[in-house]
Short mmCIF file of C-alpha atoms in Angstrom, two decimals:
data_model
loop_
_atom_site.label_atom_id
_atom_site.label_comp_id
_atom_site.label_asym_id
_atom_site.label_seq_id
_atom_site.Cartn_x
_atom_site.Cartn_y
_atom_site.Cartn_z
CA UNK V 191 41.56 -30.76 29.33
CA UNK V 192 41.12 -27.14 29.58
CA UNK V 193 37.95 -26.00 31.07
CA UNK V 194 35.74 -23.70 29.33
CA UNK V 195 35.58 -20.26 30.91
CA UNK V 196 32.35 -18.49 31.42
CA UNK V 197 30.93 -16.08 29.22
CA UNK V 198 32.34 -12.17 31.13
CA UNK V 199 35.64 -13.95 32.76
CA UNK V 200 38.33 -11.91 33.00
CA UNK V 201 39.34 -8.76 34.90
CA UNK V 202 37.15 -6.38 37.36
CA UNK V 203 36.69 -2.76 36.23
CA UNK V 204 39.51 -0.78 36.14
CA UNK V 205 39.82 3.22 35.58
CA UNK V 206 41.30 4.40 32.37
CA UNK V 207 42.75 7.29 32.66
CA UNK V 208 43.62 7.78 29.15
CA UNK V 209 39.93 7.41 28.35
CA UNK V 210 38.79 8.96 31.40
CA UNK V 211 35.95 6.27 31.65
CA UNK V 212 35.61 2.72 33.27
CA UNK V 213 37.08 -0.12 31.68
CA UNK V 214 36.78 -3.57 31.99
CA UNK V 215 38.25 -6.89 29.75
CA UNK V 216 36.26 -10.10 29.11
CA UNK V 217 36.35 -13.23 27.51
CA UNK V 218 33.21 -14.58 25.58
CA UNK V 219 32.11 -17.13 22.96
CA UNK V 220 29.82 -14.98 20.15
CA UNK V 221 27.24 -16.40 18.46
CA UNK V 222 29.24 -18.91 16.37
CA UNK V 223 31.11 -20.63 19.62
CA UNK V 224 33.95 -18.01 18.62
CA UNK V 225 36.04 -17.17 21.91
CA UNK V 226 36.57 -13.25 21.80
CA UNK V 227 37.53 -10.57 24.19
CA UNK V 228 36.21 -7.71 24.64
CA UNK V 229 36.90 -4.25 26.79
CA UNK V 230 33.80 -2.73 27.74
CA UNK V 231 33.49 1.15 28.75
CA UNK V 232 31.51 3.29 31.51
CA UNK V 233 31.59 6.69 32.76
CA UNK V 234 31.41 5.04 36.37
CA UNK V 235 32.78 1.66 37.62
CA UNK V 236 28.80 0.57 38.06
CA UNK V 237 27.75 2.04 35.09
CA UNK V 238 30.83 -0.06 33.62
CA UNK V 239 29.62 -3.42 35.19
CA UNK V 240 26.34 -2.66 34.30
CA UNK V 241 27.22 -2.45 30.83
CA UNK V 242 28.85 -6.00 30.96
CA UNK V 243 26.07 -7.51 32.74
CA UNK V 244 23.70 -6.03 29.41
CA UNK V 245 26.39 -7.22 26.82
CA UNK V 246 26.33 -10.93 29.02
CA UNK V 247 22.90 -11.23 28.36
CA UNK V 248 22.58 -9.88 25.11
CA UNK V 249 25.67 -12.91 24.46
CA UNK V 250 24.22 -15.53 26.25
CA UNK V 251 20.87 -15.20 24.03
CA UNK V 252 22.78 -15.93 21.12
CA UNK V 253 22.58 -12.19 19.48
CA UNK V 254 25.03 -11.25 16.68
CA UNK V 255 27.53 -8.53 18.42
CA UNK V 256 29.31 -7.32 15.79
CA UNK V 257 25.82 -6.13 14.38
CA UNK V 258 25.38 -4.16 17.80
CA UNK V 259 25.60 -0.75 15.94
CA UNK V 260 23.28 -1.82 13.03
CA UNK V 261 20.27 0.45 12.23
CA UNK V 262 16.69 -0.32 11.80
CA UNK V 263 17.00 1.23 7.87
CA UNK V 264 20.00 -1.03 7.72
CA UNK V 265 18.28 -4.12 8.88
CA UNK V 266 15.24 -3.25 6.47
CA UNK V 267 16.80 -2.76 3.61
CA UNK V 268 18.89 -6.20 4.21
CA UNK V 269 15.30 -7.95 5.07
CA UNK V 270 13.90 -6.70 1.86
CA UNK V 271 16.79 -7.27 -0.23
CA UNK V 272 17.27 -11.17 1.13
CA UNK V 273 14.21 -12.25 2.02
CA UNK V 274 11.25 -10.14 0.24
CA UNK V 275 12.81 -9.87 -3.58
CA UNK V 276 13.22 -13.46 -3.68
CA UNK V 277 9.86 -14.14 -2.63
CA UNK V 278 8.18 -11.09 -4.35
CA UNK V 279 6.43 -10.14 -7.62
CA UNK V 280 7.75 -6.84 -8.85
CA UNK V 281 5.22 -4.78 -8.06
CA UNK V 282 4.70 -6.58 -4.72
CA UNK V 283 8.21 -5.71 -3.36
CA UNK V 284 7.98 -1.89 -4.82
CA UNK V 285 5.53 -1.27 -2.54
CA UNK V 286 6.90 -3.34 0.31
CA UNK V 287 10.04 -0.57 -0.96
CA UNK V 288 8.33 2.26 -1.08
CA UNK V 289 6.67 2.08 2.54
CA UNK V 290 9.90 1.32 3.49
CA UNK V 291 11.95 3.84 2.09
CA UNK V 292 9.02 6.84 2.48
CA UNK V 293 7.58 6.33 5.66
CA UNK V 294 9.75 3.65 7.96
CA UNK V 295 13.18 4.67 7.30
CA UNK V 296 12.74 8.57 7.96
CA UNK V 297 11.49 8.20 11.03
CA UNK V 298 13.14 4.87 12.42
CA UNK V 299 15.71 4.24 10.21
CA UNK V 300 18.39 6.36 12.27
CA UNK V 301 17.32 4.41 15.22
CA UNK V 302 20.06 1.13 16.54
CA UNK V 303 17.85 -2.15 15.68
CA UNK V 304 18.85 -3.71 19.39
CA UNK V 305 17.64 -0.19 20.45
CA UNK V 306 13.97 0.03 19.19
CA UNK V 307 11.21 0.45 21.64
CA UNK V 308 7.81 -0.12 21.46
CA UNK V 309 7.08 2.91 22.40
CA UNK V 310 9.09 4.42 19.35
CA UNK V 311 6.91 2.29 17.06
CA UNK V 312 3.34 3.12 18.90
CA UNK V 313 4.26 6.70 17.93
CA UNK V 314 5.45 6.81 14.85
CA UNK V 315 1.89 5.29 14.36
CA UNK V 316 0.38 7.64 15.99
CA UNK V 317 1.90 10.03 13.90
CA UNK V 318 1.30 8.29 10.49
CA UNK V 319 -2.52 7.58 11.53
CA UNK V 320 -3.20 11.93 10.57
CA UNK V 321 -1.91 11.09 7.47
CA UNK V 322 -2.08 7.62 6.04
CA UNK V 323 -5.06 5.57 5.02
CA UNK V 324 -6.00 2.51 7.58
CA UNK V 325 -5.12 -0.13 5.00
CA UNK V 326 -1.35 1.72 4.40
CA UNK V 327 -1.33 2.01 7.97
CA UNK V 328 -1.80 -1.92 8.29
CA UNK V 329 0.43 -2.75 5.41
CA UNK V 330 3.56 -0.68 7.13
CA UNK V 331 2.44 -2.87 10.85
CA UNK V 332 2.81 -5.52 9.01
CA UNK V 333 6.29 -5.15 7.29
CA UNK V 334 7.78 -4.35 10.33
CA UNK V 335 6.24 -6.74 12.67
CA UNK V 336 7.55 -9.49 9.77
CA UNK V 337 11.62 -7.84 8.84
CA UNK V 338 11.40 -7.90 13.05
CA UNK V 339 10.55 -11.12 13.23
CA UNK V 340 13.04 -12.24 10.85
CA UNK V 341 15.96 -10.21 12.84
CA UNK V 342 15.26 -11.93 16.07
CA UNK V 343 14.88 -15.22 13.65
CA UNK V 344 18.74 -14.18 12.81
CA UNK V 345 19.90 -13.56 16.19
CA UNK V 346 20.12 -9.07 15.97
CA UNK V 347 17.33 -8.68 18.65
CA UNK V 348 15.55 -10.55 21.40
CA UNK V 349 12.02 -10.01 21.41
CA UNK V 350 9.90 -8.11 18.22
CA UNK V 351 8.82 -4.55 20.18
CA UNK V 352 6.43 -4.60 17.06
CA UNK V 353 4.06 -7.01 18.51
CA UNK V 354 0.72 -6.40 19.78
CA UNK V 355 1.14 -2.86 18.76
CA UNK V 356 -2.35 -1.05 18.70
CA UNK V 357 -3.14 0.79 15.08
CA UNK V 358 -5.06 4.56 16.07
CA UNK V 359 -8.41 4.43 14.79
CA UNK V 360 -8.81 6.15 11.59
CA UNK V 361 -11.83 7.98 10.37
CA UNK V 362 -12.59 6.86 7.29
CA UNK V 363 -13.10 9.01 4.43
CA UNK V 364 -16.59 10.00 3.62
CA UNK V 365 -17.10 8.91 -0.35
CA UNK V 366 -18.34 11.82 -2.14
CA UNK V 367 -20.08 10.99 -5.26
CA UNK V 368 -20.94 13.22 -8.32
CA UNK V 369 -24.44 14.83 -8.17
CA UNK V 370 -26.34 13.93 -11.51
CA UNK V 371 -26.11 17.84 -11.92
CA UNK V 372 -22.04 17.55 -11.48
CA UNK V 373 -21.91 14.90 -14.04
CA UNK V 374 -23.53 16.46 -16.68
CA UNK V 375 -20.93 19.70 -15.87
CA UNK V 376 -18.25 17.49 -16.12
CA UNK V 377 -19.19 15.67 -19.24
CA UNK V 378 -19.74 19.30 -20.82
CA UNK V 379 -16.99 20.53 -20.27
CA UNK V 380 -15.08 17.54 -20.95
CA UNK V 381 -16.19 16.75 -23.93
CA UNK V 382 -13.46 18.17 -26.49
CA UNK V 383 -10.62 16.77 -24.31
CA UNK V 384 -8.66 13.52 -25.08
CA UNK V 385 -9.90 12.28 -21.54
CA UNK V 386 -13.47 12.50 -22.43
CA UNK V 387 -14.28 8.86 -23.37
CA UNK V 388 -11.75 7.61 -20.29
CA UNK V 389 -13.77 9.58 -17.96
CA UNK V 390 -16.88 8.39 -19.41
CA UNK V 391 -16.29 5.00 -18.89
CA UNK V 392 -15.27 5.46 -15.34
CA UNK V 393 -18.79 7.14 -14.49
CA UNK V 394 -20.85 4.22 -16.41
CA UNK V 395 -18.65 1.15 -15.66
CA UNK V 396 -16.78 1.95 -12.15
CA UNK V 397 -13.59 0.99 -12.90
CA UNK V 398 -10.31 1.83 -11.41
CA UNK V 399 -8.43 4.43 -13.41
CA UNK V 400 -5.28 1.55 -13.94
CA UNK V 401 -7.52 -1.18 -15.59
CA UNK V 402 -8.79 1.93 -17.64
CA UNK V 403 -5.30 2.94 -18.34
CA UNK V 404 -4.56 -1.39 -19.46
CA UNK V 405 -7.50 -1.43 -20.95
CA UNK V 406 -6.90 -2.99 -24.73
CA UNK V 407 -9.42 -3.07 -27.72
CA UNK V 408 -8.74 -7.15 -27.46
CA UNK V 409 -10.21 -6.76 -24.01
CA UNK V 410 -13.34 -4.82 -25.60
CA UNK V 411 -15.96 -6.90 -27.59
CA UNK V 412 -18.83 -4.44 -28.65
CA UNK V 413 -20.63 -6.92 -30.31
CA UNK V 414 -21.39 -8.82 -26.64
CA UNK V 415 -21.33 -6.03 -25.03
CA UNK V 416 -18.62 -6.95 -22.35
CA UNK V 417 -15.46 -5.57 -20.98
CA UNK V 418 -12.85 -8.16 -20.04
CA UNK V 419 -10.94 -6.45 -17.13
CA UNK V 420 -7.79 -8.54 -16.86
CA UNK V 421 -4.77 -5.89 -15.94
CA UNK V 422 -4.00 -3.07 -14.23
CA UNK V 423 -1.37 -0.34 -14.76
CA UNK V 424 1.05 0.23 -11.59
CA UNK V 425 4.22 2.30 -11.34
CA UNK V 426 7.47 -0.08 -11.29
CA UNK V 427 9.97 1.51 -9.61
CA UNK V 428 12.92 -0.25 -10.23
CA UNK V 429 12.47 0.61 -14.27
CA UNK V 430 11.15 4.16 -12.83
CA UNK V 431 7.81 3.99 -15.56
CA UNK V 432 4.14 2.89 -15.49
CA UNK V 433 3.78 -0.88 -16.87
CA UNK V 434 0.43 -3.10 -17.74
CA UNK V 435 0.69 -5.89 -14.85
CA UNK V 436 -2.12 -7.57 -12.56
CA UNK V 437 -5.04 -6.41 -11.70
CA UNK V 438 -4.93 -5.44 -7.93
CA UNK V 439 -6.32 -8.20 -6.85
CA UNK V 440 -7.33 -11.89 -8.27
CA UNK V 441 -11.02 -11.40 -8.20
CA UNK V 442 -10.77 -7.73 -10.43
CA UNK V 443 -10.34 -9.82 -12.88
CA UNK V 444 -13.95 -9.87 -14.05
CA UNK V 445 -16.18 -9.68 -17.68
CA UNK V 446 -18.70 -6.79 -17.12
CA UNK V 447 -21.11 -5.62 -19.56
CA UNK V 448 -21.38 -2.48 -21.03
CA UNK V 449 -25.14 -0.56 -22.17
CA UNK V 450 -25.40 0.51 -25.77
CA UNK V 451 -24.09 4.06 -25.71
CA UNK V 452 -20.94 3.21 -24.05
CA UNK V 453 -20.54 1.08 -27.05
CA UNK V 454 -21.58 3.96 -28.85
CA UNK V 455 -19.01 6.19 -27.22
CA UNK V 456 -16.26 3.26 -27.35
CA UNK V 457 -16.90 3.27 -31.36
CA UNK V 458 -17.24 7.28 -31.47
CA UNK V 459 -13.21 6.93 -29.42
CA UNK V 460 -12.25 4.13 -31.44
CA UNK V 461 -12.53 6.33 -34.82
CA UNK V 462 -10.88 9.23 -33.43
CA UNK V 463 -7.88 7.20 -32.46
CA UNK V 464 -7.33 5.97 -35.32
CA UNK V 465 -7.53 9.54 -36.65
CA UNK V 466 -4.85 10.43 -34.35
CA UNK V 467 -2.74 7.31 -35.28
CA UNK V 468 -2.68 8.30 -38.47
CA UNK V 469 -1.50 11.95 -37.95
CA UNK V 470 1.32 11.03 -36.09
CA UNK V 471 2.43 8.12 -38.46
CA UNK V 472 5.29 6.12 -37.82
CA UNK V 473 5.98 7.33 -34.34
CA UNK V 474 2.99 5.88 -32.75
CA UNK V 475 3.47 3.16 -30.54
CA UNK V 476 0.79 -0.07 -31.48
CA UNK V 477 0.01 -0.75 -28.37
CA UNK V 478 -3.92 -2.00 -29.00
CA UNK V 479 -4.36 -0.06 -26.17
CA UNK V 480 -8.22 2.03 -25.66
CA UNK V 481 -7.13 4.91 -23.51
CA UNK V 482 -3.07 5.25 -24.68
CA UNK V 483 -1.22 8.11 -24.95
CA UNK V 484 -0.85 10.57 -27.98
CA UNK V 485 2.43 8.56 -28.91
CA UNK V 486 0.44 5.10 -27.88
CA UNK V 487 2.19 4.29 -25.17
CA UNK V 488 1.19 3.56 -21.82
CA UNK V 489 -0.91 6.44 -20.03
CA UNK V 490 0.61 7.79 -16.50
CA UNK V 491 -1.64 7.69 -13.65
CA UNK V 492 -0.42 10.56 -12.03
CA UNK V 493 -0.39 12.58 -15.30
CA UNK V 494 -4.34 11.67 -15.56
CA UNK V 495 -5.09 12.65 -12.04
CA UNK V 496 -3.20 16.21 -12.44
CA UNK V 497 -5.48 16.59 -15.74
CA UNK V 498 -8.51 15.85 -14.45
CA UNK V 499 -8.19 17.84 -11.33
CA UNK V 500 -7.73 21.09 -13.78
CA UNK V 501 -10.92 19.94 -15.43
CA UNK V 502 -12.79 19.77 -12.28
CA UNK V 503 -11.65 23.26 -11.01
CA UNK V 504 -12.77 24.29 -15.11
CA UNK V 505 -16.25 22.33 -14.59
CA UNK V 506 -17.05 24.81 -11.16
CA UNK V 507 -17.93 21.84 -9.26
CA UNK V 508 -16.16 20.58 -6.36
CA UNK V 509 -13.11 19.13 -5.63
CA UNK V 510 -12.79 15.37 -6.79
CA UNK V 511 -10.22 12.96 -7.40
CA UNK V 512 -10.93 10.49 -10.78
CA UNK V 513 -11.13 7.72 -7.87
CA UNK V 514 -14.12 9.50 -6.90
CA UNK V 515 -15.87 8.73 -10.49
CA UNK V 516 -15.84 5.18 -9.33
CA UNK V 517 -17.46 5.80 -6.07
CA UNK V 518 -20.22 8.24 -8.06
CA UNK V 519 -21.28 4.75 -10.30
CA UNK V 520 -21.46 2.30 -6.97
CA UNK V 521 -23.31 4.79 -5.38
CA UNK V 522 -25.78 5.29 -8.28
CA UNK V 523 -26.49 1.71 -8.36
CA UNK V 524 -27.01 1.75 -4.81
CA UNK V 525 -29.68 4.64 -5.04
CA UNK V 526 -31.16 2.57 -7.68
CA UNK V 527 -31.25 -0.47 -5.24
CA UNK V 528 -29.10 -2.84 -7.32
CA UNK V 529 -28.33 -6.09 -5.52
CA UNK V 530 -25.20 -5.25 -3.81
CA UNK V 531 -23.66 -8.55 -4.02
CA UNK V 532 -23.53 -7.65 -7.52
CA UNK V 533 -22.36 -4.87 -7.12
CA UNK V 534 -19.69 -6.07 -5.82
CA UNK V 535 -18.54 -8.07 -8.33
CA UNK V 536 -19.03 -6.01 -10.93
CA UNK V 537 -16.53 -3.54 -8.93
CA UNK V 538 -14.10 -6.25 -8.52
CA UNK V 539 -14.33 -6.26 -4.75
CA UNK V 540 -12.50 -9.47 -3.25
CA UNK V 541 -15.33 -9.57 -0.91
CA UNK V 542 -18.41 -8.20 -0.17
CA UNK V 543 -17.75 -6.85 3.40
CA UNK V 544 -15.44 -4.43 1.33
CA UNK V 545 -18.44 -2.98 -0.67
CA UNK V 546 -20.20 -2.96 2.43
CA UNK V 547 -17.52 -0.81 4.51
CA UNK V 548 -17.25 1.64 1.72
CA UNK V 549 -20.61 1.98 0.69
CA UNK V 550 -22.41 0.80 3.22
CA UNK V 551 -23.60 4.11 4.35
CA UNK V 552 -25.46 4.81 1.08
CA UNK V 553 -27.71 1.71 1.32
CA UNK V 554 -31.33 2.61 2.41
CA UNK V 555 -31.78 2.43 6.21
CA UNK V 556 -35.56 2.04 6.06
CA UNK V 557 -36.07 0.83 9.49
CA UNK V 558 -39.61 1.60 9.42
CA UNK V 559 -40.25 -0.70 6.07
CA UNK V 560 -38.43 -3.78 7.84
CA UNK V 561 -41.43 -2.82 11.22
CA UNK V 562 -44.04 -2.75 8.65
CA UNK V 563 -42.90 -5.88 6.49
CA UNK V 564 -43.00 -7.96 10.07
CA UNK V 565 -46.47 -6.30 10.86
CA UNK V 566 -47.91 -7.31 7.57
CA UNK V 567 -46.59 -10.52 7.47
CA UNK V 568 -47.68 -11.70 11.02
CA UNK V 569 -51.06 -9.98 10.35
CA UNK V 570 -54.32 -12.03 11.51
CA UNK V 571 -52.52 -14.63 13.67
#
């Protein structure tokens, strides 16, 4: 029986003088037991052996050589494709896409998989930190630390340079709420626009502008009182337009109830819908839903935020996103000392700590009280 020649027999390094470089011809078994040869190049006879002592090992730990010339945007868009669509809800996997595809792949994607560094990773997230949010920041660790994973799973790369890679420390945004001055500018100057009772309801309910924009008069009941928040509106981008899905997470899916004159507005926005319905006839879209479009259909987020940014600037107050209506109601009720655990769930947190990180810095730091609570207490022992 033949026996089985080593992985880099065959001849020593030998100049080419067509090529002008170092050459030298082995015989290996890829990663399938499949006996190849291959000639391997160098500008200098040790550069050449060293070459064939890195394509040895890279063999001999069972990589896949023919995908030595694959690319990190390559490999992601493969990972996602294979093994995130299948295992993804649509909206999941657009944004697993969309970090991909906006922030990854111009900056790594150019970059041979076999090739990446840690280093290339720790500052490309040093980078991203000026710009991006911590919890984007986390979410783009995470998809690469997991489509690396899966490529040295799959035999493209030895070790994952993505692990233990230290996130910069962000500063978080400082929430900005509405003065009770700025609200009452808003509302007044607000008040003859379409976005009126939308904008209402975000300052006296807190919620997010895409259960506002899924909100449905099924989902209302004025007669209770309550709001039933159970979906959200988020941008699919494989059909390229805004759809009613899930709420963002499992527990924003919450009854909250509602004071009298938000009924009041809710009936007063109600009418004039209906109003508008029946100007535009047949070409209205029956959606059921409270804050549609003029044609019925499904509002656009984006479209909302450009409108109520040129409302602001008209209002003379400053700068605010519709995002920032929310924070103006949570920190209202935290001025008014409402139980925060409450609070929470009335937001839709999925846990407390999350009210606490955002708002935390609102809540009363009456040191003094807790000194004089102890005092009184323990008084007379």
């Amino acid at each position: 029986m033949a026996e089985r020649r080593e992985n880099g027999a065959g001849t020593k390094p030998k100049y080419d003088k067509e090529r002008n470089r170092w050459c030298q011809k082995i015989s290996y078994s890829d990663h399938n037991g499949i006996k190849k040869r291959k000639s391997i190049y160098g500008g200098t006879e040790g550069e050449c052996k060293q070459n064939t002592k890195n394509f040895i090992r890279d063999v001999e730990a069972g990589l896949d050589m023919t995908a030595n010339k694959m690319t990190v945007g390559q490999w992601l868009t493969k990972w996602l494709k294979t093994y995130k669509k299948p295992a993804l809800e649509v909206t999941s996997y657009a944004s697993y896409e969309h970090q991909v595809n906006h922030h990854i792949t111009p900056k790594l994607g150019g970059v041979i998989l076999k090739q990446l560094k840690r280093i290339q990773i720790q500052e490309f997230f040093n980078e991203k930190s000026k710009k991006l949010s911590p919890m984007t920041l986390e979410l783009i660790k995470a998809i690469l630390v997991n489509a690396l994973k899966m490529a040295m799973v799959d035999g493209y790369i030895i070790k994952n340079p993505a692990v233990s890679l230290m996130l910069p420390a962000v500063k978080d945004k400082v929430v900005k709420p509405l003065s009770k001055e700025e609200i009452g500018k808003l509302l007044k100057t607000v008040e003859s626009d379409r976005l009126y009772s939308m904008i209402y309801l975000a300052i006296y309910t807190g919620m997010r502008k895409g259960e506002l924009a899924a909100l449905t008069w099924q989902d209302v009941n004025l007669k209770s009182k309550t709001i039933h928040v159970r979906h959200g509106v988020k941008y699919n981008r494989e059909a390229k337009q805004y759809e009613i899905g899930s709420t963002k997470t499992p527990t924003a899916v919450r009854d909250i109830p509602i004071s009298k004159i938000v009924v009041d507005e809710l009936k007063r926005h109600k009418a004039r819908q209906a109003a508008e319905q029946l100007e535009i006839g047949d070409a209205y879209e029956k959606n059921n839903l409270v804050f549609a479009r003029e044609n019925g259909k499904v509002a656009v987020l984006n479209g909302i935020d450009i409108k109520f940014s040129s409302l602001i600037t008209k209002s003379g107050i400053e700068r605010r996103t519709f995002h920032d209506l929310r924070h103006t109601f949570a920190s209202i009720c935290i001025s008014q000392k409402v139980n925060i655990k409450a609070l929470s769930e009335y937001l839709g947190h999925s846990n407390i700590s999350i009210t606490y990180d955002v708002y935390g810095h609102l809540l009363p730091g009456d040191k003094e009280g807790i000194t004089d609570t102890i005092t009184a207490y323990l008084m007379g022992i």
